[in-house]
CSV table of C-alpha atoms in Angstrom, one decimal:
chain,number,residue,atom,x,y,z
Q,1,UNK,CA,7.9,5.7,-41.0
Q,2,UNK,CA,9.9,3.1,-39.4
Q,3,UNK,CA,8.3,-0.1,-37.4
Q,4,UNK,CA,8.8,-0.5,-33.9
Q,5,UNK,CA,9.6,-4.1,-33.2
Q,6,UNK,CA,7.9,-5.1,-30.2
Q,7,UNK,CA,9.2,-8.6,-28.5
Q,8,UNK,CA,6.5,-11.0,-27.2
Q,9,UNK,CA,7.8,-12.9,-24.2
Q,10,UNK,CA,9.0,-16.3,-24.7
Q,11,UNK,CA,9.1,-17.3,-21.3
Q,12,UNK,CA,6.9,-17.3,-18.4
Q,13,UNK,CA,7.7,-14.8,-15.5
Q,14,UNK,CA,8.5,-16.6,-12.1
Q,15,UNK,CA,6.2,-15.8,-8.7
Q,16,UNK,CA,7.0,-12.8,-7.1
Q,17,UNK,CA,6.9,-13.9,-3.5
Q,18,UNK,CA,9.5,-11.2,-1.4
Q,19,UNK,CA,8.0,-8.4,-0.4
Q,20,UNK,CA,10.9,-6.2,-2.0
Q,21,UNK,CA,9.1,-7.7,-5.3
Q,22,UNK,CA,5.6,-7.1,-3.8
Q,23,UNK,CA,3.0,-3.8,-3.7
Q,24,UNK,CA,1.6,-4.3,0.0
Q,25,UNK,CA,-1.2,-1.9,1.3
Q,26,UNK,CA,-1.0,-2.6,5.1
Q,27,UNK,CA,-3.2,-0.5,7.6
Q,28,UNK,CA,-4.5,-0.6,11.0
Q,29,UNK,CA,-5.6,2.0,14.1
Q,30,UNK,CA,-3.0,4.9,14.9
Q,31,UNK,CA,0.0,3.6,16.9
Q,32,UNK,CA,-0.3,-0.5,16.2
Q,33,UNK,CA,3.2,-0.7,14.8
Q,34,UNK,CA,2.6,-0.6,11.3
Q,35,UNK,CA,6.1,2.1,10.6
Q,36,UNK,CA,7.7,-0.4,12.6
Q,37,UNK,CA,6.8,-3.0,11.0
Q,38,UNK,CA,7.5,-1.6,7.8
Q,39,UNK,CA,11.1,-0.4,9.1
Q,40,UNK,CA,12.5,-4.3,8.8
Q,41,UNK,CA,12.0,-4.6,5.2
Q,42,UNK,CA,14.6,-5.2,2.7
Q,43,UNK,CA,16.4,-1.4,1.9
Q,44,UNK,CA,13.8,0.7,2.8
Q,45,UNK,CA,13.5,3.8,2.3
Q,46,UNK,CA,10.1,6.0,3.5
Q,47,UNK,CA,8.4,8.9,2.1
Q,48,UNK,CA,7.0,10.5,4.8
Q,49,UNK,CA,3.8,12.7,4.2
Q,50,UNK,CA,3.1,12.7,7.9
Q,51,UNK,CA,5.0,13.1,11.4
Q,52,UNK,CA,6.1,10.0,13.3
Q,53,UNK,CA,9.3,8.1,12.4
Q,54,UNK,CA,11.0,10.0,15.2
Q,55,UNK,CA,11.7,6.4,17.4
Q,56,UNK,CA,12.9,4.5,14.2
Q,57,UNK,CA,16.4,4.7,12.7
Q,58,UNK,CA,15.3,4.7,9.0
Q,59,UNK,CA,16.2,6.8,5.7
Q,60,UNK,CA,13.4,9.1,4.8
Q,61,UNK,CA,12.4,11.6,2.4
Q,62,UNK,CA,10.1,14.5,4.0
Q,63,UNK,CA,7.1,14.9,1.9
Q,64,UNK,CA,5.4,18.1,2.0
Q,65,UNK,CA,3.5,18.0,-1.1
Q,66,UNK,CA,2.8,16.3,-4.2
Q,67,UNK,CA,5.5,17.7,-6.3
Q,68,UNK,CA,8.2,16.6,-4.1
Q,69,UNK,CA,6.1,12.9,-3.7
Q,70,UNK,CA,6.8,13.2,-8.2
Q,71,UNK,CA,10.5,14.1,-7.7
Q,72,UNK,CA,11.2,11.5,-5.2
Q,73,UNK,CA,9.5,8.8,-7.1
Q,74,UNK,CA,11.5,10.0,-10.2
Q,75,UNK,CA,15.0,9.8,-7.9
Q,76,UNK,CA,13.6,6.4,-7.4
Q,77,UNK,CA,13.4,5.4,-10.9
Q,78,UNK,CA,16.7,6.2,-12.0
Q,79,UNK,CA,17.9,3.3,-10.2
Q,80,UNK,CA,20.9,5.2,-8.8
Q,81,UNK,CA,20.8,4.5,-5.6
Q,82,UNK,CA,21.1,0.8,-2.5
Q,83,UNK,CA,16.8,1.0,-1.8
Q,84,UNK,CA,14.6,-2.1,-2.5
Q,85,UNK,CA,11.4,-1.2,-0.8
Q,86,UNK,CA,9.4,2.5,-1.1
Q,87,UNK,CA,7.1,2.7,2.1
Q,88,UNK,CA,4.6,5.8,1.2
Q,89,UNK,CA,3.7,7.1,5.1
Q,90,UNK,CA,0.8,7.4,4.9
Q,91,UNK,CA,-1.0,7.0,1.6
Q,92,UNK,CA,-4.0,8.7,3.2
Q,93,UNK,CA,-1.6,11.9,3.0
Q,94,UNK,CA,-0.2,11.3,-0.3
Q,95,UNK,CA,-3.8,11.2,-1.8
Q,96,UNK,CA,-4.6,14.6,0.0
Q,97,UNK,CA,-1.5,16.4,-1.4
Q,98,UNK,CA,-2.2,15.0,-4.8
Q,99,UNK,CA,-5.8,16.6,-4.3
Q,100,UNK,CA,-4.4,20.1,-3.8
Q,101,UNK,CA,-2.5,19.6,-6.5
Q,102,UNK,CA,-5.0,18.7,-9.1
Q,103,UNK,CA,-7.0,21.1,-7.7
Q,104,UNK,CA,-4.2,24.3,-7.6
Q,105,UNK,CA,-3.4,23.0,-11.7
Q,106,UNK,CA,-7.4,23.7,-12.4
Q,107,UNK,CA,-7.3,27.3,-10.6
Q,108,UNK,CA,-10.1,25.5,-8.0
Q,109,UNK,CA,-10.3,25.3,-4.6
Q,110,UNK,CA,-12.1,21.6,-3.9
Q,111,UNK,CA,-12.8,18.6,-6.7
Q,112,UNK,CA,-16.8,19.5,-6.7
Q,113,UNK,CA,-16.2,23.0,-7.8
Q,114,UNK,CA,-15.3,21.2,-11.3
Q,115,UNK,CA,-19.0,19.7,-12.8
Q,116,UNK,CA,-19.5,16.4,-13.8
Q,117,UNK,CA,-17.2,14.9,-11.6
Q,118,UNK,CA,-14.4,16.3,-13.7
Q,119,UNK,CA,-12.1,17.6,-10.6
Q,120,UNK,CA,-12.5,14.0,-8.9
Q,121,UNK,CA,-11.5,12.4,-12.2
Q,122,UNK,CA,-8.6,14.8,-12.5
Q,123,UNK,CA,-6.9,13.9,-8.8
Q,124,UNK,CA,-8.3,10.2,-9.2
Q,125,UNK,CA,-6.0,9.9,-12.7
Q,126,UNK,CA,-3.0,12.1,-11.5
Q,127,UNK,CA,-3.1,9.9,-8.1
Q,128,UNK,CA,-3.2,6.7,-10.5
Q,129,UNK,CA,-0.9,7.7,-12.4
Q,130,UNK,CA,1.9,8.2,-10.3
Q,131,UNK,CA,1.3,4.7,-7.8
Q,132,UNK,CA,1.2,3.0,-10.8
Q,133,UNK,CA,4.5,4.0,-11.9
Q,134,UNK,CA,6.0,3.2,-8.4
Q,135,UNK,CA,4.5,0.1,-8.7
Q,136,UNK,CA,6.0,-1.3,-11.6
Q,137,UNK,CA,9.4,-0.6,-10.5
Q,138,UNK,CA,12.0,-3.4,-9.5
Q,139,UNK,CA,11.8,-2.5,-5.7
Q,140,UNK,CA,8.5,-3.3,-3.1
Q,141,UNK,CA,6.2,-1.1,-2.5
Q,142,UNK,CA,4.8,-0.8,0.6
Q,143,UNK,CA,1.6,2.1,1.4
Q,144,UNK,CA,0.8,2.3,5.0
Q,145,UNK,CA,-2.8,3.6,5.3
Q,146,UNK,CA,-4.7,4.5,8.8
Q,147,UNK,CA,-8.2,2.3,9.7
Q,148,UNK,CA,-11.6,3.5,10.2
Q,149,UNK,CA,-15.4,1.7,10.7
Q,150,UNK,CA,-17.5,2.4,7.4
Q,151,UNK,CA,-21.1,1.6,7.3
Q,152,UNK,CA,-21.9,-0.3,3.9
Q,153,UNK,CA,-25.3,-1.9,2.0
Q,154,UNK,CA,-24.9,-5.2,1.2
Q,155,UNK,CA,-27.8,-7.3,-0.1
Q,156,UNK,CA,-28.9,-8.3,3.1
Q,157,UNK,CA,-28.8,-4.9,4.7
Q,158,UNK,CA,-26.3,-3.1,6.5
Q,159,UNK,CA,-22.7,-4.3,7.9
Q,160,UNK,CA,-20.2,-1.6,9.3
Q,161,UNK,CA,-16.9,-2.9,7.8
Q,162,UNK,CA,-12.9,-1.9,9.1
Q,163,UNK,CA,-11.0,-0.3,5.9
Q,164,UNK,CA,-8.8,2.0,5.1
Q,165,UNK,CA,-9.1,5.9,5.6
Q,166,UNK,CA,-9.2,6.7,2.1
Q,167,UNK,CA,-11.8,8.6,-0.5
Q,168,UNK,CA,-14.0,5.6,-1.9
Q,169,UNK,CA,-12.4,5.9,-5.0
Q,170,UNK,CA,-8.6,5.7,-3.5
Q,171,UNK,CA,-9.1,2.8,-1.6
Q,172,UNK,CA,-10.6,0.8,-4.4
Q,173,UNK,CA,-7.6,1.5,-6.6
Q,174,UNK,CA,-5.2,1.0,-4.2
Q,175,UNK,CA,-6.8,-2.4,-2.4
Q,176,UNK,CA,-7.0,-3.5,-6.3
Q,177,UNK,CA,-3.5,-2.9,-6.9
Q,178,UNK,CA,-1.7,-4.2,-4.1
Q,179,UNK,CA,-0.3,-7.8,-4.2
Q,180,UNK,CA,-1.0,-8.1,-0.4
Q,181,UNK,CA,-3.6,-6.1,1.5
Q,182,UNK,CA,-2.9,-6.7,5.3
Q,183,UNK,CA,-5.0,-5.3,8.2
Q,184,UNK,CA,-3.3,-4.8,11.8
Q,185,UNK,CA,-5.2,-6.2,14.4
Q,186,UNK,CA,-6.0,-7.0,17.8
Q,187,UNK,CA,-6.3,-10.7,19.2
Q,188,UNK,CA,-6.7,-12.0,22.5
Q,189,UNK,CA,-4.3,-15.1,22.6
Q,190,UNK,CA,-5.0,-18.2,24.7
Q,191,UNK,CA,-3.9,-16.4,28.4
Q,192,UNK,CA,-6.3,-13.6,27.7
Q,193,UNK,CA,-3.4,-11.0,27.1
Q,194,UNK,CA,-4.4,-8.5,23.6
Q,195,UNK,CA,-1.8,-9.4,20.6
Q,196,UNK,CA,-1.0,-7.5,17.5
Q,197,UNK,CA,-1.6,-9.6,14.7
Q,198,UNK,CA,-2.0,-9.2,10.4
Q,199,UNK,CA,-5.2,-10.7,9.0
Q,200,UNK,CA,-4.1,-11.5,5.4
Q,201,UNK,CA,-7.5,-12.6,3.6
Q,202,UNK,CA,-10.6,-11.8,2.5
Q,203,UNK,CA,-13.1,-10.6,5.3
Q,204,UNK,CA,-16.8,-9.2,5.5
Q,205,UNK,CA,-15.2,-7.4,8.3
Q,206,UNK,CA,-12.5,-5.6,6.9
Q,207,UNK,CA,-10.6,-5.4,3.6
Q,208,UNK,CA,-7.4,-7.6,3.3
Q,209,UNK,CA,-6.0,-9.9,0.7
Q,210,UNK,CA,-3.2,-12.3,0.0
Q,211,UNK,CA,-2.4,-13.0,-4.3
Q,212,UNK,CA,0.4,-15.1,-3.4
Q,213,UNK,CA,-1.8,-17.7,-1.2
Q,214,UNK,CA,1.1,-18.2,0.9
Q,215,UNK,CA,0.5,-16.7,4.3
Q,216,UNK,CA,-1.5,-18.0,6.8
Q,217,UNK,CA,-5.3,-16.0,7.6
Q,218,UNK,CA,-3.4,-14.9,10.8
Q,219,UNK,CA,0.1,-14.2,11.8
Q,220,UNK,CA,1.7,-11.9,14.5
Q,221,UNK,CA,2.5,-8.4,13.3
Q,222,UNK,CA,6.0,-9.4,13.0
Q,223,UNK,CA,8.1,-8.5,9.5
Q,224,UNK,CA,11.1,-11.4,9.7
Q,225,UNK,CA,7.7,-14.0,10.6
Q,226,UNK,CA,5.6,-13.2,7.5
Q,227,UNK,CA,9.3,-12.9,5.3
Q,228,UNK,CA,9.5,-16.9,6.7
Q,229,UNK,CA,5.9,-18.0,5.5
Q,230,UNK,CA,5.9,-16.4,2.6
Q,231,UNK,CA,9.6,-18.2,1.8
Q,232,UNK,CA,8.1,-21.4,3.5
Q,233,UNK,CA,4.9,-21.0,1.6
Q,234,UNK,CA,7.0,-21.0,-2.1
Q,235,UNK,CA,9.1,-23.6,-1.3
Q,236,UNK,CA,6.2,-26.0,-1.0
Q,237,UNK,CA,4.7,-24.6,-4.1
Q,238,UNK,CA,8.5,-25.6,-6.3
Q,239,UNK,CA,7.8,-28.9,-4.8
């Protein structure tokens, strides 16, 4: 039997700190500019599980179902190709398709129709799986999710929180995996007028988080402006 020689590193790997090296959950209410958003980074390219890239001049992959979600992220992977940033729209559909086909593969028509959790498990580690693949490509990964108000139990009773509109187990995984978790938002600015905005850290309102510590807790929802902090923000750091 011959040895496989395995390489430890010798060097430490650099920051990431472009967004086109990043995995960026980013989600908000219907219609707050999130695709558009999304549309100014570096050589996007969107997998579309939903309707509504019409207005944007973008190239796009129709995604019907899981399969063709697999054979897109394969095309992808083969490095063939100009892209630098995979925007999944949405990963709230993504997670449904990979559902029916978990649930097709076991010959069952919905997770609980498996005991002991086993169907869950089996979309849960498929859906896992395959984001986690994505997301250790060289290109960004951006999944844009929709936002709804979840009542929760904390220790001192009850707080309704903004989060994403995923299953409880999705939404754990995904918020746990993404390098930047940003949550479109509403602010009134000093004239009274209603601005869309990102909130970038930690909240017991809503989920978001920032791993590079380089943006600000609020910046417009505007793609070139967090692309200048987040340059702004490393520069600073090299010093």
């Amino acid at each position: 039997m011959t040895d496989i020689l395995f390489q430890l590193p010798t060097n430490p790997v650099a920051p990431k700190t472009t967004i086109s090296d990043l995995t960026t959950l980013i989600y908000g209410p219907t219609k707050s500019g999130k695709s558009t958003f999304c549309s100014h980074s570096d050589g996007a390219i969107f997998f579309a599980t939903e309707p509504g890239l019409n207005s944007l001049n973008v190239f796009q992959v129709g995604i019907d179902d899981w399969k063709t979600l697999k054979m897109a992220s394969a095309a992808i992977a083969k490095g063939e190709h100009k892209f630098k940033t995979v925007v999944i729209d949405t990963i709230d559909n993504a997670y449904k398709m990979c559902s029916e086909y978990a649930c097709a593969k076991a010959g069952i028509q919905h997770e609980s129709d498996l005991p002991f959790g086993k169907g869950f498990s089996a979309t849960n580690n498929e859906f896992q799986r395959v984001i986690n693949r994505l997301a250790r490509l060289p290109y960004g990964l951006i999944m844009i999710s929709h936002s709804c108000e979840k009542e929760m139990e904390t220790r001192t009773g009850k707080l309704t929180r903004t989060v994403p509109t995923m299953p409880e187990g999705a939404r754990k995984f995904i918020v746990g995996l993404a390098d930047l978790v940003l949550f479109a938002d509403l602010e009134k600015d000093k004239s009274g007028t209603w601005q869309r905005v990102l909130r970038t850290k930690p909240n017991p309102n809503y989920d978001a988080g920032d791993r590079t510590g380089l943006l600000p807790e609020t910046l417009p929802l505007d793609y070139k402006l967090m692309e200048e902090e987040l340059k702004k923000g490393s520069k600073k750091n090299v010093r």
